[in-house]
Amino acid sequence: MPKSTRFVVKYNISFYHSKFQRYWYNQQWYQQNGPVFLMLGGESAEDPYWLKDGTLEWTEMASQNGAFVFLLEHRYYGESRPTQDMSTSNLLYLSSAQAIEDMAAFIQGMKQKFPQLAAAPWVTFGGSYSGALAAWARVKHPELVAMAVGSSGPVQAEVDFVEYLEVVQNSISRDSAQCGSSVTTAFNLVASMLTTASGRKSLKTTFNLCEDLDITNAQQIETFWETVYSPYMEIVQYSGDNAVSFEKIFK
């Protein structure tokens, strides 16, 4: 593979909290004096797919703007572990604030490693949680981040984030009003069945549950509801990534 299209896995020692952090870069679209695009990882291990696929929106933008692109894995996910284990005391360092400072240290380190990027404007990218990180990074470190592109970033933290499922419902209804109505009717029926012993027994059989549903066990009921509505959430949020998989499941 030509040097310009190598996808290199490296490790960066953060200035903020001594650790190893995994990252990748791709310079195949880079042009002299071009910007730097930095994709911030979220709550999962990262995959260089995000740099290899030139048809993604952000890589198309990189090609159009002659950008040098990086992908930075979030601390405590994948192989980016700042501590020896995942004990509760060590997870004290798992936070968005720490992740933003990781980003700041990373940019400073990469400017030293790649002198041609020293004066380049850096643009952070992310989606969902990492979309919020991208925006917060711009606010927290405007001296390092010139611009941020945050897709569906929940920048306003909420404990009861009902708006998420409202978007799911609206998306389903927009595609098919009848489908949206059927989903609403079904969820209302499940809620009603949970209020009676016979209804809970029927739900156990229908959903092939291992345990009886106990209406006094809040954690169990929450887990049950999450299991029931998660597929609908995933279809709306990830259908572009897993359309074939969902088609097989829901045929």
PDB file of C-alpha atoms in Angstrom:
ATOM      1  CA  MET A   1       0.000   0.000   0.000  1.00  0.00           C
ATOM      2  CA  PRO A   2       1.434   3.432  -0.906  1.00  0.00           C
ATOM      3  CA  LYS A   3       2.828   5.394   1.998  1.00  0.00           C
ATOM      4  CA  SER A   4       0.239   8.141   1.560  1.00  0.00           C
ATOM      5  CA  THR A   5      -2.606   5.721   2.263  1.00  0.00           C
ATOM      6  CA  ARG A   6      -1.128   3.787   5.189  1.00  0.00           C
ATOM      7  CA  PHE A   7      -3.396   3.659   8.214  1.00  0.00           C
ATOM      8  CA  VAL A   8      -0.985   3.693  11.094  1.00  0.00           C
ATOM      9  CA  VAL A   9      -1.803   2.639  14.639  1.00  0.00           C
ATOM     10  CA  LYS A  10       0.257   4.594  17.156  1.00  0.00           C
ATOM     11  CA  TYR A  11       0.187   5.352  20.851  1.00  0.00           C
ATOM     12  CA  ASN A  12       0.221   8.824  22.307  1.00  0.00           C
ATOM     13  CA  ILE A  13       1.355   9.568  25.865  1.00  0.00           C
ATOM     14  CA  SER A  14      -1.018  12.246  27.112  1.00  0.00           C
ATOM     15  CA  PHE A  15       0.436  15.249  28.906  1.00  0.00           C
ATOM     16  CA  TYR A  16      -2.677  15.461  31.072  1.00  0.00           C
ATOM     17  CA  HIS A  17      -2.836  12.008  32.641  1.00  0.00           C
ATOM     18  CA  SER A  18      -0.045   9.523  31.951  1.00  0.00           C
ATOM     19  CA  LYS A  19      -1.527   6.824  29.757  1.00  0.00           C
ATOM     20  CA  PHE A  20      -1.435   5.241  26.346  1.00  0.00           C
ATOM     21  CA  GLN A  21      -4.056   6.268  23.832  1.00  0.00           C
ATOM     22  CA  ARG A  22      -4.588   4.700  20.436  1.00  0.00           C
ATOM     23  CA  TYR A  23      -4.993   6.766  17.284  1.00  0.00           C
ATOM     24  CA  TRP A  24      -4.887   6.459  13.514  1.00  0.00           C
ATOM     25  CA  TYR A  25      -4.150   8.918  10.752  1.00  0.00           C
ATOM     26  CA  ASN A  26      -4.552   9.159   6.985  1.00  0.00           C
ATOM     27  CA  GLN A  27      -2.841  11.798   4.871  1.00  0.00           C
ATOM     28  CA  GLN A  28      -3.959  10.692   1.416  1.00  0.00           C
ATOM     29  CA  TRP A  29      -6.151  13.790   0.944  1.00  0.00           C
ATOM     30  CA  TYR A  30      -3.782  16.245   2.590  1.00  0.00           C
ATOM     31  CA  GLN A  31      -2.645  19.272   0.621  1.00  0.00           C
ATOM     32  CA  GLN A  32      -0.096  21.811   1.775  1.00  0.00           C
ATOM     33  CA  ASN A  33      -1.619  24.384   4.157  1.00  0.00           C
ATOM     34  CA  GLY A  34      -4.766  22.282   4.430  1.00  0.00           C
ATOM     35  CA  PRO A  35      -6.749  21.863   7.671  1.00  0.00           C
ATOM     36  CA  VAL A  36      -6.663  18.945  10.098  1.00  0.00           C
ATOM     37  CA  PHE A  37      -9.820  16.931  10.755  1.00  0.00           C
ATOM     38  CA  LEU A  38      -9.913  15.094  14.082  1.00  0.00           C
ATOM     39  CA  MET A  39     -12.628  12.490  14.674  1.00  0.00           C
ATOM     40  CA  LEU A  40     -13.127  12.019  18.403  1.00  0.00           C
ATOM     41  CA  GLY A  41     -13.987   8.518  19.537  1.00  0.00           C
ATOM     42  CA  GLY A  42     -16.995   7.824  21.724  1.00  0.00           C
ATOM     43  CA  GLU A  43     -18.109   5.033  24.013  1.00  0.00           C
ATOM     44  CA  SER A  44     -16.681   2.118  22.031  1.00  0.00           C
ATOM     45  CA  ALA A  45     -13.483   0.788  20.519  1.00  0.00           C
ATOM     46  CA  GLU A  46     -12.488   2.623  17.353  1.00  0.00           C
ATOM     47  CA  ASP A  47     -12.013   1.198  13.875  1.00  0.00           C
ATOM     48  CA  PRO A  48      -9.811   2.646  11.102  1.00  0.00           C
ATOM     49  CA  TYR A  49     -12.812   2.146   8.817  1.00  0.00           C
ATOM     50  CA  TRP A  50     -13.641   5.753   9.661  1.00  0.00           C
ATOM     51  CA  LEU A  51     -10.454   6.800   7.868  1.00  0.00           C
ATOM     52  CA  LYS A  52     -10.392   4.251   5.074  1.00  0.00           C
ATOM     53  CA  ASP A  53     -13.856   4.832   3.619  1.00  0.00           C
ATOM     54  CA  GLY A  54     -13.653   7.847   1.347  1.00  0.00           C
ATOM     55  CA  THR A  55     -17.433   7.917   0.840  1.00  0.00           C
ATOM     56  CA  LEU A  56     -18.270   9.029   4.380  1.00  0.00           C
ATOM     57  CA  GLU A  57     -19.422  12.617   4.714  1.00  0.00           C
ATOM     58  CA  TRP A  58     -16.430  13.695   6.758  1.00  0.00           C
ATOM     59  CA  THR A  59     -13.872  11.964   4.508  1.00  0.00           C
ATOM     60  CA  GLU A  60     -15.517  13.518   1.460  1.00  0.00           C
ATOM     61  CA  MET A  61     -15.116  16.883   3.175  1.00  0.00           C
ATOM     62  CA  ALA A  62     -11.490  15.994   3.872  1.00  0.00           C
ATOM     63  CA  SER A  63     -10.936  15.262   0.191  1.00  0.00           C
ATOM     64  CA  GLN A  64     -12.632  18.499  -0.849  1.00  0.00           C
ATOM     65  CA  ASN A  65     -10.608  20.587   1.609  1.00  0.00           C
ATOM     66  CA  GLY A  66      -7.227  18.861   1.419  1.00  0.00           C
ATOM     67  CA  ALA A  67      -7.366  17.802   5.059  1.00  0.00           C
ATOM     68  CA  PHE A  68      -5.068  15.593   7.104  1.00  0.00           C
ATOM     69  CA  VAL A  69      -7.328  13.283   9.153  1.00  0.00           C
ATOM     70  CA  PHE A  70      -6.942  11.666  12.561  1.00  0.00           C
ATOM     71  CA  LEU A  71      -9.090   9.292  14.595  1.00  0.00           C
ATOM     72  CA  LEU A  72      -8.577   9.341  18.376  1.00  0.00           C
ATOM     73  CA  GLU A  73      -9.876   6.540  20.587  1.00  0.00           C
ATOM     74  CA  HIS A  74     -11.623   7.536  23.818  1.00  0.00           C
ATOM     75  CA  ARG A  75      -9.909   6.676  27.087  1.00  0.00           C
ATOM     76  CA  TYR A  76     -10.985   3.363  28.668  1.00  0.00           C
ATOM     77  CA  TYR A  77     -12.390   2.021  25.387  1.00  0.00           C
ATOM     78  CA  GLY A  78     -10.721  -0.347  22.952  1.00  0.00           C
ATOM     79  CA  GLU A  79      -7.036  -0.520  23.828  1.00  0.00           C
ATOM     80  CA  SER A  80      -6.764   3.007  25.234  1.00  0.00           C
ATOM     81  CA  ARG A  81      -6.400   2.252  28.925  1.00  0.00           C
ATOM     82  CA  PRO A  82      -4.914   4.920  31.197  1.00  0.00           C
ATOM     83  CA  THR A  83      -4.892   2.563  34.200  1.00  0.00           C
ATOM     84  CA  GLN A  84      -3.927  -1.056  34.763  1.00  0.00           C
ATOM     85  CA  ASP A  85      -7.472  -2.211  35.470  1.00  0.00           C
ATOM     86  CA  MET A  86     -11.103  -1.100  35.338  1.00  0.00           C
ATOM     87  CA  SER A  87     -11.658  -0.920  39.087  1.00  0.00           C
ATOM     88  CA  THR A  88     -14.145   1.593  40.439  1.00  0.00           C
ATOM     89  CA  SER A  89     -11.388   3.764  41.856  1.00  0.00           C
ATOM     90  CA  ASN A  90      -9.660   3.915  38.466  1.00  0.00           C
ATOM     91  CA  LEU A  91     -12.880   4.723  36.625  1.00  0.00           C
ATOM     92  CA  LEU A  92     -12.774   8.056  38.424  1.00  0.00           C
ATOM     93  CA  TYR A  93     -10.735   9.140  35.400  1.00  0.00           C
ATOM     94  CA  LEU A  94     -13.418   8.163  32.878  1.00  0.00           C
ATOM     95  CA  SER A  95     -15.150  11.445  32.082  1.00  0.00           C
ATOM     96  CA  SER A  96     -15.867  13.828  29.244  1.00  0.00           C
ATOM     97  CA  ALA A  97     -13.687  16.448  30.948  1.00  0.00           C
ATOM     98  CA  GLN A  98     -10.714  14.070  30.891  1.00  0.00           C
ATOM     99  CA  ALA A  99     -11.453  13.142  27.263  1.00  0.00           C
ATOM    100  CA  ILE A 100     -11.396  16.798  26.225  1.00  0.00           C
ATOM    101  CA  GLU A 101      -8.018  17.285  27.872  1.00  0.00           C
ATOM    102  CA  ASP A 102      -6.794  14.133  26.105  1.00  0.00           C
ATOM    103  CA  MET A 103      -7.781  15.810  22.855  1.00  0.00           C
ATOM    104  CA  ALA A 104      -5.921  18.989  23.781  1.00  0.00           C
ATOM    105  CA  ALA A 105      -2.765  17.044  24.624  1.00  0.00           C
ATOM    106  CA  PHE A 106      -3.143  15.021  21.435  1.00  0.00           C
ATOM    107  CA  ILE A 107      -3.347  18.106  19.217  1.00  0.00           C
ATOM    108  CA  GLN A 108      -0.296  19.611  20.877  1.00  0.00           C
ATOM    109  CA  GLY A 109       1.594  16.352  20.462  1.00  0.00           C
ATOM    110  CA  MET A 110       0.656  15.944  16.802  1.00  0.00           C
ATOM    111  CA  LYS A 111       1.729  19.501  16.016  1.00  0.00           C
ATOM    112  CA  GLN A 112       5.178  18.528  17.257  1.00  0.00           C
ATOM    113  CA  LYS A 113       5.192  15.181  15.475  1.00  0.00           C
ATOM    114  CA  PHE A 114       4.002  16.657  12.163  1.00  0.00           C
ATOM    115  CA  PRO A 115       5.600  20.126  11.781  1.00  0.00           C
ATOM    116  CA  GLN A 116       3.582  20.770   8.619  1.00  0.00           C
ATOM    117  CA  LEU A 117       0.463  20.826  10.821  1.00  0.00           C
ATOM    118  CA  ALA A 118       1.796  23.304  13.391  1.00  0.00           C
ATOM    119  CA  ALA A 119      -0.127  26.269  11.974  1.00  0.00           C
ATOM    120  CA  ALA A 120      -3.037  24.332  10.463  1.00  0.00           C
ATOM    121  CA  PRO A 121      -6.592  24.907  11.729  1.00  0.00           C
ATOM    122  CA  TRP A 122      -7.974  21.859  13.561  1.00  0.00           C
ATOM    123  CA  VAL A 123     -11.605  20.813  13.172  1.00  0.00           C
ATOM    124  CA  THR A 124     -13.123  18.305  15.596  1.00  0.00           C
ATOM    125  CA  PHE A 125     -15.770  15.823  14.448  1.00  0.00           C
ATOM    126  CA  GLY A 126     -18.030  13.442  16.320  1.00  0.00           C
ATOM    127  CA  GLY A 127     -21.473  11.906  16.507  1.00  0.00           C
ATOM    128  CA  SER A 128     -23.822  11.447  19.457  1.00  0.00           C
ATOM    129  CA  TYR A 129     -21.681  11.535  22.627  1.00  0.00           C
ATOM    130  CA  SER A 130     -18.530  12.285  20.653  1.00  0.00           C
ATOM    131  CA  GLY A 131     -20.500  14.952  18.784  1.00  0.00           C
ATOM    132  CA  ALA A 132     -20.992  16.680  22.112  1.00  0.00           C
ATOM    133  CA  LEU A 133     -17.283  16.204  22.836  1.00  0.00           C
ATOM    134  CA  ALA A 134     -16.427  17.844  19.522  1.00  0.00           C
ATOM    135  CA  ALA A 135     -18.524  20.904  20.393  1.00  0.00           C
ATOM    136  CA  TRP A 136     -17.296  21.090  23.987  1.00  0.00           C
ATOM    137  CA  ALA A 137     -13.702  20.837  22.744  1.00  0.00           C
ATOM    138  CA  ARG A 138     -14.198  23.969  20.666  1.00  0.00           C
ATOM    139  CA  VAL A 139     -15.680  25.820  23.662  1.00  0.00           C
ATOM    140  CA  LYS A 140     -13.053  24.589  26.115  1.00  0.00           C
ATOM    141  CA  HIS A 141     -10.018  24.996  23.860  1.00  0.00           C
ATOM    142  CA  PRO A 142     -10.667  27.647  21.198  1.00  0.00           C
ATOM    143  CA  GLU A 143      -6.901  28.198  21.037  1.00  0.00           C
ATOM    144  CA  LEU A 144      -6.552  24.666  19.614  1.00  0.00           C
ATOM    145  CA  VAL A 145      -9.856  23.958  17.860  1.00  0.00           C
ATOM    146  CA  ALA A 146     -10.914  26.334  15.084  1.00  0.00           C
ATOM    147  CA  MET A 147     -14.224  24.666  14.311  1.00  0.00           C
ATOM    148  CA  ALA A 148     -16.379  21.736  15.445  1.00  0.00           C
ATOM    149  CA  VAL A 149     -18.817  19.500  13.592  1.00  0.00           C
ATOM    150  CA  GLY A 150     -21.038  17.652  16.061  1.00  0.00           C
ATOM    151  CA  SER A 151     -23.697  15.347  14.639  1.00  0.00           C
ATOM    152  CA  SER A 152     -26.649  14.744  17.001  1.00  0.00           C
ATOM    153  CA  GLY A 153     -24.559  15.760  19.985  1.00  0.00           C
ATOM    154  CA  PRO A 154     -26.543  15.864  23.270  1.00  0.00           C
ATOM    155  CA  VAL A 155     -24.732  18.948  24.553  1.00  0.00           C
ATOM    156  CA  GLN A 156     -27.397  19.591  27.188  1.00  0.00           C
ATOM    157  CA  ALA A 157     -27.262  16.717  29.668  1.00  0.00           C
ATOM    158  CA  GLU A 158     -30.657  15.380  30.783  1.00  0.00           C
ATOM    159  CA  VAL A 159     -31.490  12.589  33.212  1.00  0.00           C
ATOM    160  CA  ASP A 160     -34.851  11.774  31.602  1.00  0.00           C
ATOM    161  CA  PHE A 161     -34.066  12.253  27.916  1.00  0.00           C
ATOM    162  CA  VAL A 162     -37.546  11.646  26.482  1.00  0.00           C
ATOM    163  CA  GLU A 163     -36.795  13.672  23.359  1.00  0.00           C
ATOM    164  CA  TYR A 164     -34.672  10.818  22.014  1.00  0.00           C
ATOM    165  CA  LEU A 165     -37.640   8.460  21.775  1.00  0.00           C
ATOM    166  CA  GLU A 166     -39.809  11.267  20.418  1.00  0.00           C
ATOM    167  CA  VAL A 167     -37.396  11.523  17.492  1.00  0.00           C
ATOM    168  CA  VAL A 168     -37.619   7.739  17.036  1.00  0.00           C
ATOM    169  CA  GLN A 169     -41.424   7.891  17.011  1.00  0.00           C
ATOM    170  CA  ASN A 170     -41.462  10.827  14.591  1.00  0.00           C
ATOM    171  CA  SER A 171     -39.051   9.062  12.251  1.00  0.00           C
ATOM    172  CA  ILE A 172     -41.120   5.872  12.165  1.00  0.00           C
ATOM    173  CA  SER A 173     -44.353   7.824  11.661  1.00  0.00           C
ATOM    174  CA  ARG A 174     -42.851   9.940   8.892  1.00  0.00           C
ATOM    175  CA  ASP A 175     -41.983   6.795   6.965  1.00  0.00           C
ATOM    176  CA  SER A 176     -45.350   5.147   7.672  1.00  0.00           C
ATOM    177  CA  ALA A 177     -48.146   6.709   9.714  1.00  0.00           C
ATOM    178  CA  GLN A 178     -49.773   3.296  10.051  1.00  0.00           C
ATOM    179  CA  CYS A 179     -46.553   1.752  11.369  1.00  0.00           C
ATOM    180  CA  GLY A 180     -46.118   4.589  13.867  1.00  0.00           C
ATOM    181  CA  SER A 181     -49.681   4.144  15.088  1.00  0.00           C
ATOM    182  CA  SER A 182     -49.197   0.382  15.425  1.00  0.00           C
ATOM    183  CA  VAL A 183     -46.026   0.861  17.472  1.00  0.00           C
ATOM    184  CA  THR A 184     -47.825   3.267  19.819  1.00  0.00           C
ATOM    185  CA  THR A 185     -50.747   0.866  20.225  1.00  0.00           C
ATOM    186  CA  ALA A 186     -48.401  -2.036  20.941  1.00  0.00           C
ATOM    187  CA  PHE A 187     -46.407  -0.174  23.581  1.00  0.00           C
ATOM    188  CA  ASN A 188     -49.609   0.990  25.275  1.00  0.00           C
ATOM    189  CA  LEU A 189     -50.795  -2.617  25.332  1.00  0.00           C
ATOM    190  CA  VAL A 190     -47.539  -3.810  26.910  1.00  0.00           C
ATOM    191  CA  ALA A 191     -47.794  -1.068  29.551  1.00  0.00           C
ATOM    192  CA  SER A 192     -51.340  -2.147  30.345  1.00  0.00           C
ATOM    193  CA  MET A 193     -50.390  -5.837  30.553  1.00  0.00           C
ATOM    194  CA  LEU A 194     -47.628  -5.043  33.038  1.00  0.00           C
ATOM    195  CA  THR A 195     -50.254  -3.880  35.543  1.00  0.00           C
ATOM    196  CA  THR A 196     -51.864  -7.321  35.970  1.00  0.00           C
ATOM    197  CA  ALA A 197     -50.516 -10.726  36.978  1.00  0.00           C
ATOM    198  CA  SER A 198     -52.103 -12.424  33.967  1.00  0.00           C
ATOM    199  CA  GLY A 199     -50.686  -9.757  31.668  1.00  0.00           C
ATOM    200  CA  ARG A 200     -47.166 -10.186  33.049  1.00  0.00           C
ATOM    201  CA  LYS A 201     -47.461 -13.953  32.654  1.00  0.00           C
ATOM    202  CA  SER A 202     -48.472 -13.492  29.031  1.00  0.00           C
ATOM    203  CA  LEU A 203     -45.568 -11.101  28.416  1.00  0.00           C
ATOM    204  CA  LYS A 204     -43.143 -13.636  29.880  1.00  0.00           C
ATOM    205  CA  THR A 205     -44.350 -16.206  27.361  1.00  0.00           C
ATOM    206  CA  THR A 206     -44.495 -13.795  24.413  1.00  0.00           C
ATOM    207  CA  PHE A 207     -40.979 -12.461  24.948  1.00  0.00           C
ATOM    208  CA  ASN A 208     -39.543 -15.800  26.106  1.00  0.00           C
ATOM    209  CA  LEU A 209     -38.298 -14.319  29.383  1.00  0.00           C
ATOM    210  CA  CYS A 210     -36.251 -16.354  31.849  1.00  0.00           C
ATOM    211  CA  GLU A 211     -37.854 -14.848  34.956  1.00  0.00           C
ATOM    212  CA  ASP A 212     -41.296 -13.749  36.044  1.00  0.00           C
ATOM    213  CA  LEU A 213     -41.854 -10.021  35.714  1.00  0.00           C
ATOM    214  CA  ASP A 214     -41.974  -8.396  39.147  1.00  0.00           C
ATOM    215  CA  ILE A 215     -43.679  -5.015  39.034  1.00  0.00           C
ATOM    216  CA  THR A 216     -42.025  -4.070  42.354  1.00  0.00           C
ATOM    217  CA  ASN A 217     -38.547  -4.618  40.885  1.00  0.00           C
ATOM    218  CA  ALA A 218     -37.905  -1.285  39.178  1.00  0.00           C
ATOM    219  CA  GLN A 219     -34.548  -2.321  37.734  1.00  0.00           C
ATOM    220  CA  GLN A 220     -36.023  -5.460  36.170  1.00  0.00           C
ATOM    221  CA  ILE A 221     -38.937  -3.555  34.618  1.00  0.00           C
ATOM    222  CA  GLU A 222     -36.593  -0.877  33.263  1.00  0.00           C
ATOM    223  CA  THR A 223     -34.406  -3.579  31.715  1.00  0.00           C
ATOM    224  CA  PHE A 224     -37.467  -5.216  30.178  1.00  0.00           C
ATOM    225  CA  TRP A 225     -38.624  -1.943  28.615  1.00  0.00           C
ATOM    226  CA  GLU A 226     -35.137  -1.229  27.301  1.00  0.00           C
ATOM    227  CA  THR A 227     -35.049  -4.665  25.667  1.00  0.00           C
ATOM    228  CA  VAL A 228     -38.431  -4.057  24.042  1.00  0.00           C
ATOM    229  CA  TYR A 229     -37.847  -0.601  22.609  1.00  0.00           C
ATOM    230  CA  SER A 230     -34.101  -0.760  21.835  1.00  0.00           C
ATOM    231  CA  PRO A 231     -34.583  -2.391  18.397  1.00  0.00           C
ATOM    232  CA  TYR A 232     -36.751   0.545  17.322  1.00  0.00           C
ATOM    233  CA  MET A 233     -34.120   3.001  18.528  1.00  0.00           C
ATOM    234  CA  GLU A 234     -31.378   1.133  16.699  1.00  0.00           C
ATOM    235  CA  ILE A 235     -33.332   0.954  13.451  1.00  0.00           C
ATOM    236  CA  VAL A 236     -33.741   4.730  13.419  1.00  0.00           C
ATOM    237  CA  GLN A 237     -30.245   5.626  14.610  1.00  0.00           C
ATOM    238  CA  TYR A 238     -28.196   2.975  12.814  1.00  0.00           C
ATOM    239  CA  SER A 239     -30.242   1.900   9.793  1.00  0.00           C
ATOM    240  CA  GLY A 240     -27.703   3.442   7.439  1.00  0.00           C
ATOM    241  CA  ASP A 241     -24.966   1.288   8.969  1.00  0.00           C
ATOM    242  CA  ASN A 242     -26.909  -1.950   9.449  1.00  0.00           C
ATOM    243  CA  ALA A 243     -29.816  -1.830   7.022  1.00  0.00           C
ATOM    244  CA  VAL A 244     -29.343  -5.412   5.832  1.00  0.00           C
ATOM    245  CA  SER A 245     -29.057  -6.753   9.387  1.00  0.00           C
ATOM    246  CA  PHE A 246     -32.282  -5.066  10.460  1.00  0.00           C
ATOM    247  CA  GLU A 247     -34.064  -6.246   7.336  1.00  0.00           C
ATOM    248  CA  LYS A 248     -33.221  -9.857   8.203  1.00  0.00           C
ATOM    249  CA  ILE A 249     -34.346  -9.460  11.817  1.00  0.00           C
ATOM    250  CA  PHE A 250     -37.686  -7.811  11.140  1.00  0.00           C
ATOM    251  CA  LYS A 251     -38.848  -9.626   8.009  1.00  0.00           C
TER     252      LYS A 251
END
